[in-house]
Coordinates of C-alpha atoms in Angstrom, one line a residue:
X1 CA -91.0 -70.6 89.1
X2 CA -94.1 -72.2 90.7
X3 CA -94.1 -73.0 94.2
X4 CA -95.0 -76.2 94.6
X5 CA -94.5 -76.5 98.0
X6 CA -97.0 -73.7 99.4
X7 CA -99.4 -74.5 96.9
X8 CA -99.2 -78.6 98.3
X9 CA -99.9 -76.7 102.0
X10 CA -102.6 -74.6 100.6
X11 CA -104.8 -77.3 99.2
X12 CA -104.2 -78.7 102.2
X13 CA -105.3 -75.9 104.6
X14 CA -107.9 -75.1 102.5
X15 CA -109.3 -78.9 101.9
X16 CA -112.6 -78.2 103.7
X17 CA -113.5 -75.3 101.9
X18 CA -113.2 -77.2 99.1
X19 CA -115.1 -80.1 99.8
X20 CA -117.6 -78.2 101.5
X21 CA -118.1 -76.5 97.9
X22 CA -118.6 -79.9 96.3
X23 CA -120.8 -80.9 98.9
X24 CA -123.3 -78.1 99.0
X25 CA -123.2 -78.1 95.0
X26 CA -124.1 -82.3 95.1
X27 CA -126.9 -81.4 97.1
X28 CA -128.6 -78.7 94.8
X29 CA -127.8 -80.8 92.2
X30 CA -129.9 -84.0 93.2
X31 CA -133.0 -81.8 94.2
X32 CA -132.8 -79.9 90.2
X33 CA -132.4 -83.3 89.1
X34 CA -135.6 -84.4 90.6
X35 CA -137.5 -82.1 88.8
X36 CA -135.6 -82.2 85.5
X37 CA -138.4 -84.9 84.3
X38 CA -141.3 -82.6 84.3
X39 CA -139.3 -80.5 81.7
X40 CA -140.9 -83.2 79.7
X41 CA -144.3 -81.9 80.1
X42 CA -143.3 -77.8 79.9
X43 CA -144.4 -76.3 76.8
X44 CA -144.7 -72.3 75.4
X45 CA -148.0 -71.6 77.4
X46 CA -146.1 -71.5 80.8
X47 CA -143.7 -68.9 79.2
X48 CA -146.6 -66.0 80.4
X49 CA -146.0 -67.0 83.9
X50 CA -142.6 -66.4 84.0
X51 CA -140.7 -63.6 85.5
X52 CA -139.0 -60.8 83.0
X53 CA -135.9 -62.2 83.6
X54 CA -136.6 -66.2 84.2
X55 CA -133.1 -67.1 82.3
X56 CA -134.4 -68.9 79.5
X57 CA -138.1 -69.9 78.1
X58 CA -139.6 -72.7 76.7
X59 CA -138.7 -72.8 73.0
X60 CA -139.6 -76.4 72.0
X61 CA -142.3 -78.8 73.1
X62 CA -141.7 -82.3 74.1
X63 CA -139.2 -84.2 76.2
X64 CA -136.4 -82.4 77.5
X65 CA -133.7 -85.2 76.4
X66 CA -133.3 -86.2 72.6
X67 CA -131.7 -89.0 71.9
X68 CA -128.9 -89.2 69.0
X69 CA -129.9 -92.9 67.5
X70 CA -127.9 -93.1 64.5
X71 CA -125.2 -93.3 66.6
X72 CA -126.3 -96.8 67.9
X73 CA -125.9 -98.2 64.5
X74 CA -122.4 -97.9 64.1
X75 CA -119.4 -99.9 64.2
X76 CA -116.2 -97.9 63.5
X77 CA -115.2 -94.4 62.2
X78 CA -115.8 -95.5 58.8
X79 CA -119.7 -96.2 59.6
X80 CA -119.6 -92.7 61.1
X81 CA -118.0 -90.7 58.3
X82 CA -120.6 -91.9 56.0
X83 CA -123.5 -90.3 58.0
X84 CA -120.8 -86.8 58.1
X85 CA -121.2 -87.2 54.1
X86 CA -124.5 -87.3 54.3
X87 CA -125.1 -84.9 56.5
X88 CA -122.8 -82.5 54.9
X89 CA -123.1 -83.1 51.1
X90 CA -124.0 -79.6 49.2
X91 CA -124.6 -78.2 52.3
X92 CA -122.6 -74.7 52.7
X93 CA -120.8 -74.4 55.9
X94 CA -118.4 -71.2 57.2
X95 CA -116.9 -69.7 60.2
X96 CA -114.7 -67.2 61.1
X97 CA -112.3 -66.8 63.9
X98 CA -109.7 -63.7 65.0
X99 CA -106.0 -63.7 67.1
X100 CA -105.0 -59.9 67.9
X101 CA -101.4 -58.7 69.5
X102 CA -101.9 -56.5 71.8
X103 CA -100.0 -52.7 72.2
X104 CA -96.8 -53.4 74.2
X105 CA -96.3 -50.3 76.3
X106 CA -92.8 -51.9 76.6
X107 CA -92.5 -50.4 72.8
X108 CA -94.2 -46.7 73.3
X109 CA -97.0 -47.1 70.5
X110 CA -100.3 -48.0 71.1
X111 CA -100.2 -50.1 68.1
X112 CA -102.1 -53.6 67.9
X113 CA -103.0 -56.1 65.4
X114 CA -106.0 -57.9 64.6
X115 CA -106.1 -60.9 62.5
X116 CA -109.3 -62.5 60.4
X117 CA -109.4 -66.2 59.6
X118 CA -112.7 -67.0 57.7
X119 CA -113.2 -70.1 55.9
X120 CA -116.2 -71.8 53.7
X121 CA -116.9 -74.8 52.5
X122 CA -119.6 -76.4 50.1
X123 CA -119.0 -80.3 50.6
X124 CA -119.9 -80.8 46.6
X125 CA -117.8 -82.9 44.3
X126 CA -116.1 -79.4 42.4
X127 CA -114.8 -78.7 46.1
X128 CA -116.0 -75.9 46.7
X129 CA -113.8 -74.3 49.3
X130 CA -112.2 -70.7 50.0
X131 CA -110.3 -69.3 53.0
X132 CA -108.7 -66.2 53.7
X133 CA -106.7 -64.3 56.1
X134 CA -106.8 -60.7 56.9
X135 CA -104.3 -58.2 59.4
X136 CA -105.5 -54.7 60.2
X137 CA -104.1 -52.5 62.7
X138 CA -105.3 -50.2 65.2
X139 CA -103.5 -46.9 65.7
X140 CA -102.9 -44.5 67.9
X141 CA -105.9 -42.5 66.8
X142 CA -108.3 -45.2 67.3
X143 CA -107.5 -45.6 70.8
X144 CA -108.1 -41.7 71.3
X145 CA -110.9 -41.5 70.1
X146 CA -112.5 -44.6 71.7
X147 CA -111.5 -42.6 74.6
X148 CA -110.0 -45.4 76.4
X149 CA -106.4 -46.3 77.7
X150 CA -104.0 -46.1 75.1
X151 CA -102.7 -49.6 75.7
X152 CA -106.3 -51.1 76.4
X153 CA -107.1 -54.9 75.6
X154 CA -110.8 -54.4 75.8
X155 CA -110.7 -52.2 73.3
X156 CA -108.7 -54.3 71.3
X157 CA -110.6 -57.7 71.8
X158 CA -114.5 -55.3 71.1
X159 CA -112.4 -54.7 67.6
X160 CA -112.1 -58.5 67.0
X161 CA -114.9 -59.5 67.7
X162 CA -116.4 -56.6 65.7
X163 CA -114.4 -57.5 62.6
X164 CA -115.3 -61.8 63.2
X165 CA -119.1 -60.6 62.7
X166 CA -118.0 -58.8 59.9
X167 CA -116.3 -61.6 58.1
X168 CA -119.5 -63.6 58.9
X169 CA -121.6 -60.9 57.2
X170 CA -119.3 -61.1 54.1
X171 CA -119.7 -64.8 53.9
X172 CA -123.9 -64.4 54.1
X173 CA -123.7 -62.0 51.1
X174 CA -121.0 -63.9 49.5
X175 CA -121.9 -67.3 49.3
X176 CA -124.6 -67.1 46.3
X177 CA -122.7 -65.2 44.5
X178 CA -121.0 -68.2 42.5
X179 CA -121.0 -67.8 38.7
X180 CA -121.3 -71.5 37.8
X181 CA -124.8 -71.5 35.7
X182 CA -125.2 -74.9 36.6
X183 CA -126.1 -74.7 40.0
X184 CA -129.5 -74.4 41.6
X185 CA -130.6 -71.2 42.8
X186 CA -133.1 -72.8 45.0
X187 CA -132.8 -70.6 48.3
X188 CA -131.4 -73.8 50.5
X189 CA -128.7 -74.4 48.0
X190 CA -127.3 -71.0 48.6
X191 CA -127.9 -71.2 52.5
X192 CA -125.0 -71.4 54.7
X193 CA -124.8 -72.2 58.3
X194 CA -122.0 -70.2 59.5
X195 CA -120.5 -70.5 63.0
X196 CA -119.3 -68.0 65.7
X197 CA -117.2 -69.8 68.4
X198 CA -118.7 -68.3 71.1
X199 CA -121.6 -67.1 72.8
X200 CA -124.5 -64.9 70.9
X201 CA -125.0 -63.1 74.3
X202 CA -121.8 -61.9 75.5
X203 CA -122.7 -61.4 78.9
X204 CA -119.3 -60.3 80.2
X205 CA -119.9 -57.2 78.1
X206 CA -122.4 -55.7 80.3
X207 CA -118.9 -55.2 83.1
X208 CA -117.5 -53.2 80.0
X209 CA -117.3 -49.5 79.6
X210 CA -120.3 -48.0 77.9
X211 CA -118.6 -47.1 75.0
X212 CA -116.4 -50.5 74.4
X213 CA -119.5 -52.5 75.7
X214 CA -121.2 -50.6 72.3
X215 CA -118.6 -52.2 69.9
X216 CA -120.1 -55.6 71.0
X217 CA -123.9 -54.6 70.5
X218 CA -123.3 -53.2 67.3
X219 CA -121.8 -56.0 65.9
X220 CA -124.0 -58.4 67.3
X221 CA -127.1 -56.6 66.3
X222 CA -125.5 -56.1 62.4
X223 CA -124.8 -59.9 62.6
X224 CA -128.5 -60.5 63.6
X225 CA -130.1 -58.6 61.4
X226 CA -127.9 -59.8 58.5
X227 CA -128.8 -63.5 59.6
X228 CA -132.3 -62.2 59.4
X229 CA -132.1 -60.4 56.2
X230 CA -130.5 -63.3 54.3
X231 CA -131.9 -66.1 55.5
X232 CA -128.5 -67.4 56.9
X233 CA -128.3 -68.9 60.4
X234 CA -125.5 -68.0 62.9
X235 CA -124.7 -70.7 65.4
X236 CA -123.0 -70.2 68.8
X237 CA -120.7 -72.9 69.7
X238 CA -120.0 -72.5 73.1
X239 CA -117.5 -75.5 74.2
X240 CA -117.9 -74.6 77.9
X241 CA -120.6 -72.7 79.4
X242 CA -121.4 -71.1 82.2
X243 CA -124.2 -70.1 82.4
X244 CA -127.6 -71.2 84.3
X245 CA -130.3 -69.6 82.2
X246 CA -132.5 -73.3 82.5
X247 CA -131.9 -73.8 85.9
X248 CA -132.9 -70.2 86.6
X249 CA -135.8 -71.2 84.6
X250 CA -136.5 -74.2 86.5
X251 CA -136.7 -72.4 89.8
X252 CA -139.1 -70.3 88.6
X253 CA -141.6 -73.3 87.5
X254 CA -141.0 -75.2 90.4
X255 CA -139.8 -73.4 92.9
X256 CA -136.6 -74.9 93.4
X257 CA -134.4 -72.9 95.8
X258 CA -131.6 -70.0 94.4
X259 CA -128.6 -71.5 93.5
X260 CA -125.4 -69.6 92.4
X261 CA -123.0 -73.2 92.1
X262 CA -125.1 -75.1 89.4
X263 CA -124.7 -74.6 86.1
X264 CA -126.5 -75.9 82.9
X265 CA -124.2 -78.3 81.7
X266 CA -123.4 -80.0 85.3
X267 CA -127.5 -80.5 85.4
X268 CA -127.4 -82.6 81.8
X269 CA -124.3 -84.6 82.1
X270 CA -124.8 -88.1 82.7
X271 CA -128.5 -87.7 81.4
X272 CA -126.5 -87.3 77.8
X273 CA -124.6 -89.5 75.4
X274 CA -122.6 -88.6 72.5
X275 CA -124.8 -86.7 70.1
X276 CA -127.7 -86.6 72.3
X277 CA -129.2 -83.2 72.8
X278 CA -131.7 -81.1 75.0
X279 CA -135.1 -79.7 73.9
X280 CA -134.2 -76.3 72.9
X281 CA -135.1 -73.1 75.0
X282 CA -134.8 -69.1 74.1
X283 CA -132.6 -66.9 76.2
X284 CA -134.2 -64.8 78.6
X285 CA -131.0 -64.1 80.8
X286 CA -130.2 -61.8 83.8
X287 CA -126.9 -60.2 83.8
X288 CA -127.5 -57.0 84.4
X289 CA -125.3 -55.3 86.8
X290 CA -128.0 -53.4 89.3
X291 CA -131.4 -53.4 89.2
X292 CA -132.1 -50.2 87.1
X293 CA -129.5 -51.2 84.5
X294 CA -130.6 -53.2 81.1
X295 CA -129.5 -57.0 80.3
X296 CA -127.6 -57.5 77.5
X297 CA -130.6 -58.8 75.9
X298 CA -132.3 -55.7 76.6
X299 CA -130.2 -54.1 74.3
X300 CA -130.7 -55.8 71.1
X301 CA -133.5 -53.7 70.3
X302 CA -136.1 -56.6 68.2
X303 CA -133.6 -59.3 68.5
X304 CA -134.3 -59.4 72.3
X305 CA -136.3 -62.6 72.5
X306 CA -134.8 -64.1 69.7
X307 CA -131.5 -66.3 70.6
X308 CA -132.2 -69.8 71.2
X309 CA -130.6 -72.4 72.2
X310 CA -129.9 -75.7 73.5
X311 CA -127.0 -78.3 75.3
X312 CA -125.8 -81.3 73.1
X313 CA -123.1 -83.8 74.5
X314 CA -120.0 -83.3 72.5
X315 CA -117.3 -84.0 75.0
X316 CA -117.1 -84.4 79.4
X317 CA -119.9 -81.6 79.3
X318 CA -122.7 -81.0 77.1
X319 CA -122.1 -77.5 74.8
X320 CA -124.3 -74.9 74.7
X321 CA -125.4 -74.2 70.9
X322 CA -127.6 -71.0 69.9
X323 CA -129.1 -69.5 67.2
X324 CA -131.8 -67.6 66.6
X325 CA -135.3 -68.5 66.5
X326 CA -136.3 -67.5 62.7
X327 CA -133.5 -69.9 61.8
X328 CA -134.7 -72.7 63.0
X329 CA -139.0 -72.9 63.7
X330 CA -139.5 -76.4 64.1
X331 CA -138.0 -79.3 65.4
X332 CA -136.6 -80.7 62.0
X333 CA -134.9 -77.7 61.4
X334 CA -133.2 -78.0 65.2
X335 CA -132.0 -81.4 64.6
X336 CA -130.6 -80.1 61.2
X337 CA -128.3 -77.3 63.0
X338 CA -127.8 -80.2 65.3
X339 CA -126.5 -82.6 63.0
X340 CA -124.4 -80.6 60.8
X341 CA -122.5 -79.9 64.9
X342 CA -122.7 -83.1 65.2
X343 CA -121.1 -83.7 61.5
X344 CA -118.5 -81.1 62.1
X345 CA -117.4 -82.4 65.3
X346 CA -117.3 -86.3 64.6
X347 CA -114.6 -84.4 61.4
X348 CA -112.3 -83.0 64.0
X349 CA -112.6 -85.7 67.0
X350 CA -114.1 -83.2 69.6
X351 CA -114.5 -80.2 68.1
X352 CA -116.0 -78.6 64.8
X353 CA -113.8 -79.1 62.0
X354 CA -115.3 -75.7 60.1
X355 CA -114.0 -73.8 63.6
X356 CA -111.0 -75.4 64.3
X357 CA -109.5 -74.8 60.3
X358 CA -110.8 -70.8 61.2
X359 CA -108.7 -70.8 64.4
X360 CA -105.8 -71.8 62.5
X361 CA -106.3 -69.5 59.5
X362 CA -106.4 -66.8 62.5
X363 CA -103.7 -67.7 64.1
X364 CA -100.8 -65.4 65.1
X365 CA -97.8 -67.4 66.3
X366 CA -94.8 -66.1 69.3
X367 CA -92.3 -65.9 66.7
X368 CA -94.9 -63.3 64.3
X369 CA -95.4 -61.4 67.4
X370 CA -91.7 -60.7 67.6
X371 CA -91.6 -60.4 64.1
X372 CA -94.7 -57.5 63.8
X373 CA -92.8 -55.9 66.8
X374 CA -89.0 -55.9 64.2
X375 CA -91.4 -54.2 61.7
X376 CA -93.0 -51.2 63.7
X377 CA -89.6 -50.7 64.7
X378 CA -88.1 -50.3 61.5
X379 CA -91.0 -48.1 60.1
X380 CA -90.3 -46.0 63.6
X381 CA -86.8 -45.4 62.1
X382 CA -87.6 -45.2 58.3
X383 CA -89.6 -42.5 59.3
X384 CA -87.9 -40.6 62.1
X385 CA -90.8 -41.5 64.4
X386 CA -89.6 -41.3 68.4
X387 CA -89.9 -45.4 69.8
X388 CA -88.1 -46.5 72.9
X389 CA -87.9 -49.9 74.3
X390 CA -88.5 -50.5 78.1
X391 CA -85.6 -51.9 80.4
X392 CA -87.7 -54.8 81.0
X393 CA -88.4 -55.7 77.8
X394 CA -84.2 -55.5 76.4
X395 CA -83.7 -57.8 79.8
X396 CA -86.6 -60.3 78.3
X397 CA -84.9 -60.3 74.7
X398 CA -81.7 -60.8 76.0
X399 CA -82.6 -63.4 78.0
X400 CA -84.8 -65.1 75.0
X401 CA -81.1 -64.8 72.9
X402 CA -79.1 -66.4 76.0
X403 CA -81.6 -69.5 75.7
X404 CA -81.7 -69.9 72.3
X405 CA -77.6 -69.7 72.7
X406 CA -77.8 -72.0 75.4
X407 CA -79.6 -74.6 73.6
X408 CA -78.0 -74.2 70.6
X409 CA -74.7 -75.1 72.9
X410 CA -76.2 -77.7 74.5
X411 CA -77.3 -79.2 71.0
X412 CA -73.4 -79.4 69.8
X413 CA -72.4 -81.0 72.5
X414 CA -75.0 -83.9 72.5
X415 CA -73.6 -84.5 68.8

């Protein structure tokens, strides 16, 4: 149980650190604001005078802030869902999303699940929609020769994020592959925009072991080059970011001081309204861990400067959306990624529909975990394989089957 009571003290013993946090950050805030206007002016041909690692470039001329206008027209939902339909009519749309259970040293195996939700969607009047759902398991063997710990979750999460690029790559050679003689084989028709939730440049990876860190790449780099090769742009949808790649920038133009509290979205909020979105800017981002070591970036070979991206007001804080650059060469083609987002989100409330119905294809619920864990034990003693269950984990099922007792107690008497 919580302590509420030390934790009431501690926020207030440690109420200056705190505020002292705030205060410095409202400080570097207000003099990156101050410059933010002469964004407006920054165009490619300052890009040479940047540093190797400057965070991010200048990707798109112009002013910095782009303003959403339909938006203004609108009255009620109604007026809205009418721009989604036209956004969204014949255009193909996909995403893919994973859950995983990780192995339970509690059971003995190193055993874990990973599950594939992937769905697509034309928008066209025949309804033109398919989803799927797929479960593979890691064994034993996997785990050895990965050489890592036999009960790692890095390993397992590199494996589902390795088979989500997959599934996108299926849906990029899939999605022209419709039979129906009727439809137009005009390139765009057969385009999909398919969305990752996440970043394009896992930065975290680079904290990774080599060889886990190398599930990542490859993946990322298959997924890029597929993108490439078909003509299919992925998008990033990062909800929350983190990072600082334009303020980085912005200190190197203007020689702002080093800041380690700001990040990207705090600099655009309240410059943003609903729908509005930045200029867009390509990824030029320092994560490396030591000077002598690569950046993430650095890694992916002839996709290094190639991830764009740019922040777009969607909820409290702008989200970061990237893609990369072949996908998207001028402006018009920006605001189109843009608006199908845009389309998506206004679907859902506050986040992309096409993401959301992925997650919930992917899904793997408590009660499935328990249920996965009833199966490798039967198959343990179908097959006279050796599986103990820790003391820890018969006290937590025992105590799960008190509860339910309980409750079910309590509910007859309340009748």
């Amino acid at each position: 149980m919580l302590n509420i009571s030390d934790l009431s003290s501690e926020f207030e013993d440690r109420r200056s650190a705190i505020l002292d946090y705030e205060r410095e950050t409202s400080g570097e805030l207000e003099e990156y604001k101050k410059a933010l206007p002469n964004l407006d002016r920054a165009d490619a041909s300052l890009n040479s005078a940047l540093p190797q690692y400057s965070g991010a470039k200048i990707f798109e001329p112009g002013e910095t802030i782009r303003r959403f206008l339909p938006a203004a027209a609108w009255n009620d939902r109604q007026d809205a869902m009418e721009w989604v339909d036209s956004v969204l009519a014949g255009v193909a749309v996909g995403s893919a999303d994973g859950s995983q259970i990780y192995p339970d040293k509690n059971y003995g195996l190193p055993i874990a699940v990973v599950q594939i939700g992937s769905v697509r969607n034309r928008h066209t009047e025949e309804s033109e929609y398919a989803q799927s759902t797929s479960a593979t398991l890691i064994t034993p063997d996997e785990f050895a020769d990965a050489e890592v710990y036999a009960f790692s979750k890095a390993f397992v999460d590199a494996r589902r994020f390795a088979l989500e690029c997959d599934a996108l790559i299926d849906l990029m050679h899939t999605t022209g592959t419709d039979t129906d003689t009727d439809r137009d084989t005009d390139m765009d028709d057969d385009r999909i925009y398919l969305l990752l939730d996440g970043t394009l440049v896992p930065s975290h990876i680079n904290a990774l072991r080599a060889n886990v860190k190398e599930i990542y790449l490859d993946a990322m780099r298959r997924l890029l080059d597929a993108s490439n090769e078909t003509g299919n742009p992925v998008i990033g949808y990062v909800d929350v970011s983190v990072q600082r790649d334009v303020v980085t920038m912005m200190r190197h133009i203007y020689g702002l001081p080093e800041t380690k509290r700001l990040f990207d979205p705090v600099l655009f909020a309240g410059r943003l309204n609903w729908g509005d979105r930045t200029k867009a800017f390509v990824c030029n981002r320092d994560d490396r861990r030591g000077a002598d070591s690569p950046s993430v970036l650095d890694m992916y070979a002839e996709h290094r400067d190639s991830i764009a991206f740019f922040y777009m007001q969607m909820g409290d804080l702008p989200s970061r959306i990237e893609f990369p650059v072949w996908c998207a060469d001028d402006t018009d083609e920006i605001d189109r990624i843009a608006d199908i987002i845009r389309a998506e989100t206004i679907i859902r409330g506050s986040y992309p529909d096409i993401l959301m119905v992925a997650h919930r294809n992917a899904v793997i619920t408590t009660g499935e975990h328990s249920l996965f864990y009833r199966m490798l034990n039967r198959f343990c003693t179908e097959h006279g394989i050796a599986a103990y269950t820790g003391a820890k984990q018969v006290h937590k099922e025992l105590d799960k089957g008190m509860s339910r007792e309980s409750g079910s107690t309590g509910a007859h008497r309340n009748r």
